Amino acid sequence: MQDDGGDENFHLWGIDATTPSSAARDLTPFPGAKAQNVVTNKRFPDQLLVGINKRDPTQFDMYRCTLATGTEDESFEVREAIVMNPADSSTAADSSTTVRVRDSAGDEWRDLVTFPYGEEGNMVEFARDGKSVLALSTLGRETQALALVRAVSFNYARTERRFFDKELEADFRALEAAAPGGAEEAGGTVSPLFVSQPALLEYKLAKMEDVRITARDGRSSSSRLPREEARLELVAYLTRADSDAPTPLVLLVHGGPWARDGWGFNAMAQWMANRGYAVLQVNYRGSSGYGKSFLHKGDKQWGVGDMQHDLSDAVAWAVREGIAREDRVCIFGGSYGGYATLAGMTFTPELYACGVDIVGPSNIKTLLDSIPPYWGPLRNDMLLKAGEGKKRGEEEEEDPPPPPHAPPPLSQIGDVDNDADFNQKISPLFHGANDPRVKQAEADQIAFSMAAKRIPVEYVLYPDEGHGFARPANRIDFNGRTEEFLAKHLGGRAEAFEPPEGATATFPLETRSFEYEPAQVVY
C-alpha cells in the first residue's frame, strides 16, 4: 500500500518478490480513490479482495482483484457488512453500528445485531455450519467477549495469556523459555529463525517500565477496592535515562485519542532516553484497551477536562517520585497528542518548560469540518466524543451548564486574537501539507495568529508529507530540529544538526504570504 505524498489515498501495488528486476504495478490505478480492507485467503492464492471508493468517495465497494492481471470485478458474494448509522437515522440511535448479513448475493440484507453508541463489537467470521457467526461484543459487559477460543491474551500493562488448551500452552511455554532471557532448557526442538531488528543488537537500550498513576478523581472500573477507597488507575510506561537522579522529562502523548501506548520497543523513547531525558507515556482516560467505561470517560474532555488532568497528574507523579525535574518538563505529541500539547501549554503553562506539536489540530470545529469524505459516517461519533454531538432523543433535553471557566467545547486552543497571555511558551509546530486528517490550515491558523501577536513560535511545513513524516530525509530533519529544541529548553544532549540532503522543510512564517488549498467541505 502506498499513497502520494502523504495524502492517504492509498493504492494497492503488486510486485514479484522473487524477481529482482520486477517492476511494481498499481493494482488500483484510480485517481483520487483510496484502497483499504485488503482480504487474502490461502484457498485463493492468486486473488484478493480490496475495498475501493472510486464510485463514491464516501463509501467503499469490495472488489475481487486477480493478481496476475490486476483486474477487478464484483462477481463474488459479500455476505457480511457493517453500517454506521448516521445522525439523522430514524431506525437506530445516532452513531450506532449495525452488522448486516445475507444468505446469498441474491437475498436481501437483514440486521444481525446493532451496537448502540458506547458499545463495541463486530463480526469475526462465519462458523463452519454456515448458519452462525463468531462475534465480538461488549453488550452486557465491560470488555469485549468472544466464544469458541483455545487461548486468549490480555494487555492491561503487558501481554498476559490464559490457555484453555494444555497442548497449546505447553508449546508456547517451550518457545517462551527458549527466548533470550528465558530458561536454557526447553521441551522439544527450538531453532532460531531470525532477529527482527538486527541493527539494534550492538546497542544498549534503556529499560521500559510499566507503572501505575492514580488520577485525581474517578473510580477505576477494574478496581476491587470499596468505592470510597478506589481511584482511577492510569497505566503508563516509563523509560529513563541512565541516571538515578531526577532528569528532564518528556511527556509523550499518544494520538487518537482512541488508541493506547503499549509496553515494548519504542524508538522515540529510546532516542530521548539516550539524550538524557526520562520519557513518560500515559494511557489517559479516553484511551482504548481498558473497557468501554474508561474509553467514554474521555467523552467531551478534550484539552480542557479530565483527559488533560490525567496528563497533569502524570507530571505531578513523576516529580513527586523523584523522576522528573519540575522545571524541565516538555509535553510532546502528534495528532491528538499535538492538540494536548497546545492545551497543556495554554491552560497549564506552569507545568511545562516547552512543547512540541506534530500534525496537531488547533480548533476542533474546523478539524471536523474538513475531515476526509470517507470519514463522513464517523463525524457524529467524533462529535459525541470530542464536543457537541447528541445521541438520538437528546435533542429536547436541556444541556447542563459548563464547568466554571471552561471554554466552549469546540473552541480553538486559547483565544489568540484577544488573549494577551496566550501560550507564552515557545512551541515548534511540525506539519505535512498533504495531511488529509488534520489539514494544514490547523497549523496555519494558530501559527500565523501567534506570530501576529509576536508570540514566539517556530512552524515547519513539509510539502510532500501527510499525517506524519514518511520520507527518511524529512524524518531526520524533524529529529534534528526537535533534538536541538529540546537541548535548548531542557538541557539534554544533541548532535550537531545540518539539514540532510533531500529534506523539504519550509518555513511559512518566514514568507510574506503562503498559499495553500482551502480545507475541503465535509460530505
CSV table of N, CA and C in Angstrom, one decimal, residues 1-4 7-15 24-28 33-39 48-52 60 470:
chain,number,residue,atom,x,y,z
A,1,MET,N,0.9,-1.2,0.0
A,1,MET,CA,0.0,0.0,0.0
A,1,MET,C,0.9,1.2,0.0
A,2,GLN,N,0.6,2.2,-0.9
A,2,GLN,CA,1.4,3.4,-1.0
A,2,GLN,C,0.5,4.6,-1.4
A,3,ASP,N,0.6,5.7,-0.6
A,3,ASP,CA,-0.1,6.9,-1.0
A,3,ASP,C,0.8,7.8,-1.8
A,4,ASP,N,0.3,9.0,-2.1
A,4,ASP,CA,1.0,10.0,-2.8
A,4,ASP,C,1.3,11.2,-1.9
A,7,ASP,N,-1.0,11.8,1.2
A,7,ASP,CA,-2.5,12.2,1.1
A,7,ASP,C,-3.4,11.1,1.6
A,8,GLU,N,-2.9,9.9,1.9
A,8,GLU,CA,-3.6,8.8,2.5
A,8,GLU,C,-4.6,8.2,1.5
A,9,ASN,N,-4.6,8.6,0.2
A,9,ASN,CA,-5.3,7.9,-0.8
A,9,ASN,C,-4.5,6.7,-1.3
A,10,PHE,N,-4.4,5.7,-0.4
A,10,PHE,CA,-3.5,4.6,-0.7
A,10,PHE,C,-4.0,3.7,-1.9
A,11,HIS,N,-3.0,3.3,-2.7
A,11,HIS,CA,-3.2,2.4,-3.8
A,11,HIS,C,-2.6,1.1,-3.4
A,12,LEU,N,-3.1,0.0,-3.9
A,12,LEU,CA,-2.6,-1.3,-3.7
A,12,LEU,C,-1.6,-1.7,-4.9
A,13,TRP,N,-0.4,-2.0,-4.5
A,13,TRP,CA,0.6,-2.3,-5.5
A,13,TRP,C,1.0,-3.7,-5.4
A,14,GLY,N,1.4,-4.3,-6.6
A,14,GLY,CA,1.9,-5.7,-6.6
A,14,GLY,C,3.3,-5.8,-7.2
A,15,ILE,N,4.1,-6.7,-6.7
A,15,ILE,CA,5.4,-6.9,-7.3
A,15,ILE,C,5.8,-8.4,-7.1
A,24,ALA,N,7.0,-2.7,-9.9
A,24,ALA,CA,5.8,-2.6,-9.2
A,24,ALA,C,4.6,-2.2,-10.1
A,25,ARG,N,3.5,-2.8,-9.9
A,25,ARG,CA,2.3,-2.5,-10.7
A,25,ARG,C,1.2,-1.9,-9.7
A,26,ASP,N,0.6,-0.9,-10.1
A,26,ASP,CA,-0.6,-0.3,-9.4
A,26,ASP,C,-1.8,-1.1,-9.7
A,27,LEU,N,-2.3,-1.9,-8.7
A,27,LEU,CA,-3.5,-2.7,-8.9
A,27,LEU,C,-4.8,-2.0,-8.8
A,28,THR,N,-4.7,-0.8,-8.3
A,28,THR,CA,-5.9,0.1,-8.1
A,28,THR,C,-5.6,1.5,-8.7
A,33,ALA,N,-8.9,7.9,-5.7
A,33,ALA,CA,-9.6,6.9,-4.9
A,33,ALA,C,-8.6,6.3,-3.9
A,34,LYS,N,-9.2,5.6,-2.9
A,34,LYS,CA,-8.4,5.1,-1.8
A,34,LYS,C,-8.7,3.6,-1.7
A,35,ALA,N,-7.7,2.7,-1.5
A,35,ALA,CA,-7.9,1.3,-1.3
A,35,ALA,C,-7.7,0.9,0.1
A,36,GLN,N,-8.5,0.0,0.6
A,36,GLN,CA,-8.3,-0.4,2.0
A,36,GLN,C,-9.1,-1.8,2.2
A,37,ASN,N,-9.1,-2.3,3.4
A,37,ASN,CA,-9.8,-3.5,3.7
A,37,ASN,C,-9.3,-4.7,2.8
A,38,VAL,N,-8.0,-4.8,2.6
A,38,VAL,CA,-7.5,-5.9,1.8
A,38,VAL,C,-7.6,-7.3,2.5
A,39,VAL,N,-8.2,-8.2,1.8
A,39,VAL,CA,-8.5,-9.5,2.4
A,39,VAL,C,-7.8,-10.6,1.6
A,48,LEU,N,-7.3,-11.6,-4.3
A,48,LEU,CA,-7.5,-10.9,-3.0
A,48,LEU,C,-8.7,-10.0,-3.2
A,49,LEU,N,-9.3,-9.6,-2.1
A,49,LEU,CA,-10.4,-8.7,-2.0
A,49,LEU,C,-9.9,-7.3,-1.6
A,50,VAL,N,-10.4,-6.3,-2.1
A,50,VAL,CA,-10.0,-4.9,-1.7
A,50,VAL,C,-11.2,-4.0,-1.8
A,51,GLY,N,-11.3,-3.1,-0.8
A,51,GLY,CA,-12.3,-2.1,-0.9
A,51,GLY,C,-11.8,-0.8,-1.5
A,52,ILE,N,-12.6,-0.2,-2.5
A,52,ILE,CA,-12.2,1.0,-3.2
A,52,ILE,C,-13.3,2.0,-3.2
A,60,PHE,N,-17.0,2.5,0.4
A,60,PHE,CA,-16.0,1.6,-0.2
A,60,PHE,C,-16.7,0.4,-0.7
A,470,ALA,N,7.1,10.4,6.5
A,470,ALA,CA,7.4,9.1,5.9
A,470,ALA,C,8.8,9.1,5.3
